[in-house]
Short mmCIF file of C-alpha atoms and ligand atoms in Angstrom, two decimals:
data_model
loop_
_atom_site.label_atom_id
_atom_site.label_comp_id
_atom_site.label_asym_id
_atom_site.label_seq_id
_atom_site.Cartn_x
_atom_site.Cartn_y
_atom_site.Cartn_z
CA MET A 1 13.76 3.94 -19.46
CA THR A 2 16.20 4.18 -16.90
CA ARG A 3 16.56 0.95 -15.26
CA THR A 4 16.30 0.99 -11.60
CA PRO A 5 16.38 -2.19 -9.09
CA SER A 6 12.85 -3.82 -8.83
CA ILE A 7 11.32 -3.64 -5.81
CA VAL A 8 11.80 -7.94 -5.25
CA ASP A 9 15.73 -7.24 -5.68
CA ARG A 10 15.34 -4.59 -3.19
CA ILE A 11 13.78 -6.30 -0.18
CA ARG A 12 15.80 -9.47 -1.16
CA SER A 13 18.65 -7.85 -1.49
CA SER A 14 18.59 -6.34 2.04
CA THR A 15 22.09 -6.37 3.90
CA SER A 16 21.45 -4.40 6.92
CA GLY A 17 19.99 -7.87 8.45
CA ARG A 18 17.08 -5.83 9.61
CA ILE A 19 13.54 -6.73 8.20
CA PRO A 20 13.53 -3.90 5.29
CA PHE A 21 10.75 -1.32 5.48
CA SER A 22 8.90 0.79 2.55
CA VAL A 23 6.51 3.79 3.39
CA GLU A 24 3.42 4.49 1.63
CA PHE A 25 2.38 8.73 0.82
CA SER A 26 0.19 10.42 -1.06
CA PRO A 27 -0.23 13.21 -3.40
CA PRO A 28 -0.72 16.77 -1.06
CA ARG A 29 -3.86 18.90 -2.22
CA ASP A 30 -1.87 22.04 -1.88
CA ALA A 31 1.28 23.91 -1.03
CA ASP A 32 1.18 23.13 2.58
CA ALA A 33 0.04 19.31 2.36
CA GLU A 34 3.42 19.49 0.07
CA ALA A 35 6.22 21.37 2.00
CA ARG A 36 4.94 18.69 4.83
CA LEU A 37 5.06 15.56 1.95
CA TRP A 38 9.31 16.98 1.84
CA ARG A 39 9.79 16.90 5.23
CA ALA A 40 8.91 13.58 5.88
CA VAL A 41 11.01 12.51 2.36
CA ARG A 42 13.80 13.99 3.95
CA GLU A 43 13.43 12.26 6.84
CA PHE A 44 12.45 8.92 5.93
CA GLU A 45 15.80 9.53 3.36
CA ARG A 46 17.33 9.52 6.35
CA LEU A 47 16.02 6.40 8.19
CA GLY A 48 16.74 4.51 4.75
CA PRO A 49 13.11 2.81 3.88
CA ALA A 50 13.79 -0.54 0.88
CA PHE A 51 10.71 1.70 -1.79
CA VAL A 52 8.76 4.55 -0.89
CA SER A 53 4.84 4.26 -2.42
CA MET A 54 3.17 6.91 -4.03
CA THR A 55 -1.01 6.43 -4.31
CA TYR A 56 -3.56 7.50 -7.18
CA GLY A 57 -6.21 9.81 -5.85
CA ALA A 58 -9.85 7.87 -6.03
CA GLY A 59 -10.49 8.04 -9.95
CA GLY A 60 -7.47 8.83 -11.01
CA SER A 61 -8.02 12.87 -9.38
CA THR A 62 -4.87 13.19 -8.46
CA ARG A 63 -2.91 11.69 -11.66
CA ASP A 64 -1.30 15.07 -13.16
CA ARG A 65 0.23 15.46 -8.97
CA THR A 66 1.06 11.80 -8.78
CA VAL A 67 3.42 11.75 -11.54
CA ARG A 68 5.31 14.92 -10.75
CA VAL A 69 5.83 13.86 -7.36
CA THR A 70 6.51 10.82 -8.15
CA GLY A 71 9.02 11.82 -11.00
CA GLN A 72 10.73 14.62 -8.56
CA LEU A 73 11.24 11.16 -5.82
CA ALA A 74 13.11 9.44 -8.79
CA GLU A 75 14.85 12.71 -9.76
CA ASP A 76 15.83 14.50 -6.89
CA THR A 77 15.97 12.53 -3.14
CA THR A 78 17.52 8.85 -2.67
CA LEU A 79 14.60 7.12 -2.33
CA LEU A 80 13.11 3.93 -4.64
CA PRO A 81 9.69 4.77 -5.94
CA VAL A 82 6.59 2.94 -6.13
CA ALA A 83 4.03 4.80 -8.24
CA HIS A 84 0.05 3.43 -7.66
CA LEU A 85 -1.80 3.10 -10.91
CA THR A 86 -5.79 3.02 -10.85
CA ALA A 87 -8.26 1.72 -13.87
CA VAL A 88 -11.03 3.80 -13.41
CA GLY A 89 -11.98 6.55 -15.60
CA HIS A 90 -8.93 5.53 -18.18
CA SER A 91 -9.00 4.32 -21.38
CA ILE A 92 -6.52 1.66 -22.37
CA ASP A 93 -4.49 4.37 -24.50
CA GLU A 94 -4.89 6.59 -21.17
CA LEU A 95 -3.27 3.70 -18.97
CA ARG A 96 -0.54 3.69 -21.95
CA SER A 97 0.21 7.31 -21.56
CA MET A 98 0.46 7.18 -17.82
CA CYS A 99 2.81 4.63 -18.03
CA GLY A 100 5.15 6.21 -20.72
CA ALA A 101 4.94 9.75 -18.55
CA TYR A 102 5.99 7.43 -15.76
CA ALA A 103 8.87 5.20 -17.92
CA ASP A 104 10.02 8.91 -18.85
CA ARG A 105 10.69 9.96 -15.55
CA GLY A 106 12.73 6.96 -14.53
CA ILE A 107 9.98 4.92 -12.87
CA SER A 108 9.92 1.23 -13.80
CA ASN A 109 7.88 -0.19 -10.36
CA ILE A 110 4.35 0.68 -10.54
CA LEU A 111 1.69 -0.93 -7.77
CA VAL A 112 -1.35 -1.73 -10.24
CA LEU A 113 -4.88 -1.54 -8.90
CA ARG A 114 -8.43 -1.69 -10.30
CA GLY A 115 -8.96 0.96 -8.34
CA ASP A 116 -12.37 2.44 -6.75
CA PRO A 117 -15.40 4.24 -8.11
CA PRO A 118 -14.96 7.65 -7.81
CA GLY A 119 -17.39 9.11 -4.90
CA ASP A 120 -18.44 6.56 -3.65
CA PRO A 121 -15.61 3.95 -2.76
CA LEU A 122 -18.30 1.31 -2.21
CA GLY A 123 -20.52 2.00 -4.63
CA GLU A 124 -21.54 0.18 -7.88
CA TRP A 125 -17.81 -0.43 -9.98
CA VAL A 126 -18.12 0.54 -14.04
CA LYS A 127 -15.87 -0.09 -16.18
CA HIS A 128 -14.20 2.62 -18.78
CA PRO A 129 -15.57 1.66 -22.26
CA ASP A 130 -12.10 2.04 -23.34
CA GLY A 131 -10.70 0.36 -20.26
CA VAL A 132 -10.59 -2.74 -18.31
CA GLU A 133 -12.56 -4.86 -16.32
CA TYR A 134 -9.83 -6.26 -13.78
CA ALA A 135 -6.40 -5.09 -12.06
CA GLU A 136 -4.80 -8.37 -13.90
CA GLU A 137 -5.51 -7.27 -17.25
CA LEU A 138 -3.78 -3.93 -16.33
CA VAL A 139 -0.45 -6.31 -14.92
CA ARG A 140 -0.56 -7.81 -18.40
CA LEU A 141 -1.33 -4.59 -20.29
CA VAL A 142 2.12 -2.41 -17.81
CA ARG A 143 4.38 -5.97 -18.49
CA ASP A 144 3.76 -5.73 -22.04
CA MET A 145 5.15 -2.55 -22.69
CA GLY A 146 8.14 -3.01 -21.63
CA ASP A 147 10.34 -3.21 -18.69
CA PHE A 148 8.21 -2.64 -15.58
CA HIS A 149 8.53 -4.03 -12.38
CA VAL A 150 4.75 -4.38 -11.82
CA GLY A 151 2.97 -5.10 -7.77
CA VAL A 152 -0.17 -5.69 -7.16
CA ALA A 153 -2.96 -5.58 -4.12
CA SER A 154 -4.09 -8.00 -1.61
CA PHE A 155 -6.34 -9.16 0.70
CA PRO A 156 -5.42 -10.28 4.37
CA GLU A 157 -9.83 -9.88 5.22
CA GLY A 158 -10.21 -10.92 1.32
CA HIS A 159 -11.44 -7.96 -1.26
CA TYR A 160 -15.50 -6.49 -0.24
CA ARG A 161 -16.13 -7.70 -3.40
CA ALA A 162 -14.89 -10.90 -3.33
CA PRO A 163 -17.70 -13.55 -2.90
CA ASP A 164 -15.54 -15.47 -0.40
CA LEU A 165 -12.05 -16.02 0.23
CA GLU A 166 -11.63 -18.69 -1.99
CA HIS A 167 -12.73 -16.37 -5.36
CA ASP A 168 -10.32 -13.75 -3.80
CA THR A 169 -7.69 -16.07 -3.73
CA LYS A 170 -8.07 -17.32 -6.96
CA TYR A 171 -7.78 -13.53 -8.46
CA LEU A 172 -5.24 -12.42 -6.64
CA VAL A 173 -3.03 -15.78 -7.78
CA SER A 174 -4.16 -14.38 -11.57
CA LYS A 175 -3.09 -10.94 -11.17
CA LEU A 176 0.44 -12.97 -10.07
CA ARG A 177 0.57 -15.28 -12.69
CA ALA A 178 -0.34 -11.76 -15.44
CA GLY A 179 3.00 -11.23 -14.47
CA ALA A 180 2.68 -9.81 -10.69
CA GLU A 181 6.51 -10.23 -8.71
CA TYR A 182 4.92 -9.36 -5.52
CA SER A 183 2.15 -7.90 -4.00
CA ILE A 184 1.92 -5.19 -1.20
CA THR A 185 -2.03 -6.05 1.42
CA GLN A 186 -4.55 -4.37 2.10
CA MET A 187 -3.63 -2.67 6.34
CA PHE A 188 -5.54 -5.07 8.42
CA PHE A 189 -5.16 -5.47 12.67
CA ASP A 190 -5.00 -9.05 13.07
CA VAL A 191 -1.60 -10.62 11.82
CA GLU A 192 -3.27 -14.30 11.79
CA ASP A 193 -5.29 -12.46 8.79
CA TYR A 194 -2.28 -11.95 7.42
CA LEU A 195 -0.61 -15.31 8.07
CA ARG A 196 -4.06 -17.18 6.82
CA LEU A 197 -3.64 -15.16 3.44
CA ARG A 198 -0.14 -16.09 3.04
CA ASP A 199 -1.37 -19.95 3.78
CA ARG A 200 -3.91 -20.07 0.61
CA VAL A 201 -1.79 -18.33 -1.66
CA SER A 202 0.88 -20.92 -0.50
CA ALA A 203 -1.71 -24.12 -0.88
CA PHE A 204 -3.22 -22.56 -4.25
CA ASP A 205 -0.24 -22.33 -6.51
CA ARG A 206 3.53 -22.46 -4.35
CA GLU A 207 5.16 -21.05 -7.44
CA GLN A 208 3.04 -17.86 -7.06
CA GLY A 209 2.76 -18.34 -2.95
CA ASP A 210 7.27 -17.44 -3.42
CA LYS A 211 6.57 -14.29 -4.65
CA PRO A 212 6.41 -11.98 -1.28
CA ILE A 213 3.16 -10.41 0.72
CA ILE A 214 4.31 -7.31 1.75
CA PRO A 215 2.28 -6.37 5.39
CA GLU A 216 0.74 -2.88 5.21
CA ILE A 217 0.80 -1.36 8.83
CA MET A 218 -1.43 1.78 9.32
CA PRO A 219 -0.33 3.43 13.14
CA ILE A 220 -3.18 5.04 14.56
CA THR A 221 -2.45 8.19 15.40
CA SER A 222 -6.80 9.27 15.47
CA LEU A 223 -9.76 7.06 16.37
CA ARG A 224 -11.65 8.88 13.93
CA SER A 225 -9.75 8.78 10.57
CA ALA A 226 -8.82 5.70 11.68
CA ARG A 227 -12.25 4.22 12.10
CA ARG A 228 -12.90 6.71 8.08
CA SER A 229 -9.97 4.55 6.92
CA LEU A 230 -12.13 0.68 7.97
CA GLU A 231 -14.37 1.87 6.56
CA LEU A 232 -13.41 3.00 3.35
CA SER A 233 -10.94 -0.31 2.81
CA GLY A 234 -13.26 -3.13 4.04
CA SER A 235 -10.72 -3.92 6.56
CA THR A 236 -11.74 -4.60 10.46
CA LEU A 237 -10.32 -4.05 13.95
CA PRO A 238 -10.52 -6.91 16.52
CA PRO A 239 -13.16 -6.63 19.56
CA ALA A 240 -9.48 -6.49 22.12
CA LEU A 241 -7.81 -3.59 20.12
CA GLU A 242 -11.03 -1.10 19.78
CA GLU A 243 -11.34 -1.30 23.34
CA ARG A 244 -8.24 -0.82 23.55
CA LEU A 245 -8.46 2.13 21.15
CA THR A 246 -11.71 2.93 22.99
CA ARG A 247 -10.59 3.51 26.14
CA ALA A 248 -7.61 5.21 25.48
CA ALA A 249 -10.12 8.00 23.16
CA GLY A 250 -11.98 8.35 26.17
CA THR A 251 -15.56 9.28 26.93
CA GLY A 252 -15.41 13.15 26.49
CA ALA A 253 -16.61 15.59 23.43
CA GLU A 254 -13.16 15.25 21.73
CA GLU A 255 -11.56 11.44 21.85
CA ASN A 256 -8.25 11.75 23.53
CA ARG A 257 -5.65 12.11 20.23
CA ALA A 258 -2.01 11.81 22.58
CA ALA A 259 -3.47 8.42 24.64
CA VAL A 260 -5.01 6.91 21.55
CA ARG A 261 -1.55 7.97 19.46
CA GLU A 262 0.27 6.15 22.07
CA ILE A 263 -2.04 2.27 22.01
CA GLY A 264 -1.60 3.00 18.36
CA ILE A 265 1.75 3.22 18.48
CA GLU A 266 2.20 0.12 20.90
CA ILE A 267 -0.76 -1.57 18.48
CA ALA A 268 1.48 -1.59 15.58
CA THR A 269 4.95 -2.11 17.23
CA GLU A 270 3.21 -5.42 18.86
CA MET A 271 2.29 -5.89 15.17
CA SER A 272 5.28 -5.66 13.49
CA GLU A 273 7.07 -7.98 15.69
CA ARG A 274 5.12 -10.38 14.88
CA LEU A 275 5.37 -10.37 11.07
CA ILE A 276 9.25 -10.06 11.92
CA SER A 277 8.82 -13.31 14.03
CA GLU A 278 6.79 -15.51 10.90
CA GLY A 279 9.53 -13.77 7.91
CA ALA A 280 7.22 -11.04 6.42
CA PRO A 281 9.87 -10.03 4.22
CA CYS A 282 8.79 -6.00 4.49
CA LEU A 283 6.91 -3.31 6.63
CA HIS A 284 5.30 -1.61 4.76
CA PHE A 285 3.84 1.66 6.80
CA ILE A 286 1.41 3.96 5.27
CA THR A 287 1.87 7.68 6.67
CA LEU A 288 -0.44 10.23 5.77
CA ASN A 289 2.96 11.58 5.00
CA PHE A 290 4.32 12.15 8.60
CA ALA A 291 7.40 10.63 9.39
CA ARG A 292 6.84 10.48 13.07
CA ALA A 293 4.83 8.00 13.43
CA THR A 294 6.41 5.42 11.63
CA SER A 295 9.77 6.13 13.04
CA GLU A 296 8.35 5.73 16.62
CA VAL A 297 7.66 2.24 15.03
CA LEU A 298 11.14 1.68 14.03
CA ALA A 299 12.64 3.25 17.13
CA ASN A 300 10.65 0.41 19.24
CA LEU A 301 11.89 -2.31 17.14
CA GLY A 302 15.30 -0.97 16.93
CA MET A 303 15.70 0.19 13.37
CA ALA A 304 15.90 4.29 13.73
CA ALA A 305 15.89 6.78 15.85
CA PRO A 306 12.86 8.60 16.49
CA ALA A 307 11.78 11.45 13.70
CA ALA A 308 11.20 14.84 14.63
CA VAL A 309 7.95 15.21 11.97
C1 FAD B 22 -1.50 -1.52 -1.13
C2 FAD B 22 -2.99 -1.05 -1.31
C3 FAD B 22 -2.58 0.36 -2.18
C4 FAD B 22 -3.33 0.96 -3.09
N1 FAD B 22 -3.57 2.16 -3.40
C5 FAD B 22 -4.89 2.86 -4.31
C6 FAD B 22 -4.72 3.97 -4.77
O1 FAD B 22 -3.46 4.42 -4.75
N2 FAD B 22 -5.74 4.39 -5.45
C7 FAD B 22 -6.59 3.97 -5.26
O2 FAD B 22 -7.56 4.72 -5.65
N3 FAD B 22 -6.75 2.67 -4.91
C8 FAD B 22 -5.97 2.00 -4.33
N4 FAD B 22 -6.39 0.84 -3.41
C9 FAD B 22 -7.30 0.33 -3.76
C10 FAD B 22 -7.79 -0.53 -4.72
O3 FAD B 22 -8.00 -0.18 -6.05
C11 FAD B 22 -9.12 -1.34 -3.88
O4 FAD B 22 -9.02 -1.84 -2.95
C12 FAD B 22 -10.15 -1.91 -5.21
O5 FAD B 22 -11.47 -2.23 -5.06
C13 FAD B 22 -9.42 -3.71 -5.20
O6 FAD B 22 -8.40 -3.01 -6.46
P1 FAD B 22 -7.16 -4.69 -6.94
O7 FAD B 22 -6.91 -3.76 -8.03
O8 FAD B 22 -7.34 -5.19 -5.98
O9 FAD B 22 -8.81 -4.99 -8.53
P2 FAD B 22 -9.07 -6.26 -8.29
O10 FAD B 22 -7.94 -7.56 -8.37
O11 FAD B 22 -9.41 -6.25 -10.18
O12 FAD B 22 -10.24 -6.73 -7.88
C14 FAD B 22 -10.99 -6.55 -8.01
C15 FAD B 22 -12.03 -6.61 -7.31
O13 FAD B 22 -12.86 -7.63 -8.09
C16 FAD B 22 -12.31 -9.09 -8.24
N5 FAD B 22 -11.74 -10.27 -9.45
C17 FAD B 22 -10.87 -9.85 -9.74
N6 FAD B 22 -10.45 -10.66 -10.77
C18 FAD B 22 -11.54 -11.21 -11.26
C19 FAD B 22 -11.96 -12.11 -12.08
N7 FAD B 22 -11.36 -12.19 -13.33
N8 FAD B 22 -13.88 -12.44 -12.46
C20 FAD B 22 -14.72 -11.92 -11.06
N9 FAD B 22 -14.06 -10.91 -9.97
C21 FAD B 22 -12.83 -11.11 -10.30
C22 FAD B 22 -11.83 -9.61 -6.74
O14 FAD B 22 -11.58 -10.35 -5.97
C23 FAD B 22 -12.07 -8.02 -6.12
O15 FAD B 22 -13.93 -7.79 -5.58
C24 FAD B 22 -5.04 -0.01 -2.79
C25 FAD B 22 -5.23 -1.21 -2.28
C26 FAD B 22 -3.97 -2.16 -1.93
C27 FAD B 22 -3.98 -2.96 -0.61
#
């Protein structure tokens, strides 16, 4: 396998004097979406993220596209890709072969996830008969395969299936002890939730608490789609932010997208400023395969000029 830097090395060796940032892409559904993704990729090459991650469709539905596009990121761009890998619907043999496919393309950074049930993400989780039950087992499996650097998911508000925050912390620490080098959080909108997660992990296990917890930020550009993402992720919007966004959306049949977008960028900027002052290791942005909203937040932070797309 071609050795590429680990995410932890990459974010800790940032020499810009500023906090590093990273972005999340999703596999495109069709040719138009693919063209849009590549426009965003070229813009981000200019902006210099520490790494870029590529999601894995629910239930493994985008498996081939995820592998192909992540491979192209590794081979045809200057960006450092992280491939998401979920356990849903896969046997252990299939999971091993996915890792092999990533390794063949020079990808050594994998974000290991359990994934959600296909169809209804909030529905009952059913393990593949020859698969794994929890992400922790997949962390061990990927680590045992060789030279992979593994990250996992963490949840500032607690995962919606965890009985309470104590269990949630315990299971996150188990994934870290199993060999994950860092975690990326679920999106959240109250920075206090992120800070409390960090404190909980450190209190539970000081050594694991030293591993980076990378906050994920979603710049809201549409209230309707933000509500859908919140529903699917189990994250919540604090009432004060909900009110700002609802006021901006207006009372018309169609929300005022421009006004919502402006407030969404403002909120993401305020959150980023607070996260920087609290010593977050990196800012990870959900992009929906557009560079513009993220680049505007970065511009507000004095970290970039806004992108055109
Ligand atoms: C940054 C990020 C990226 C994501 N990317 C994707 C993606 O690309 N594709 C996709 O489909 N989904 C993605 N997801 C969603 C993720 O797959 C779901 O949130 C999923 O429900 C949980 O995955 P996990 O890896 O945290 O699971 P796990 O760590 O296995 O946890 C699942 C549940 O089981 C509990 N648990 C864990 N271990 C144990 C144990 N030993 N005993 C009892 N309970 C336990 C946990 O508390 C939790 O409630 C992403 C989430 C995040 C935060």
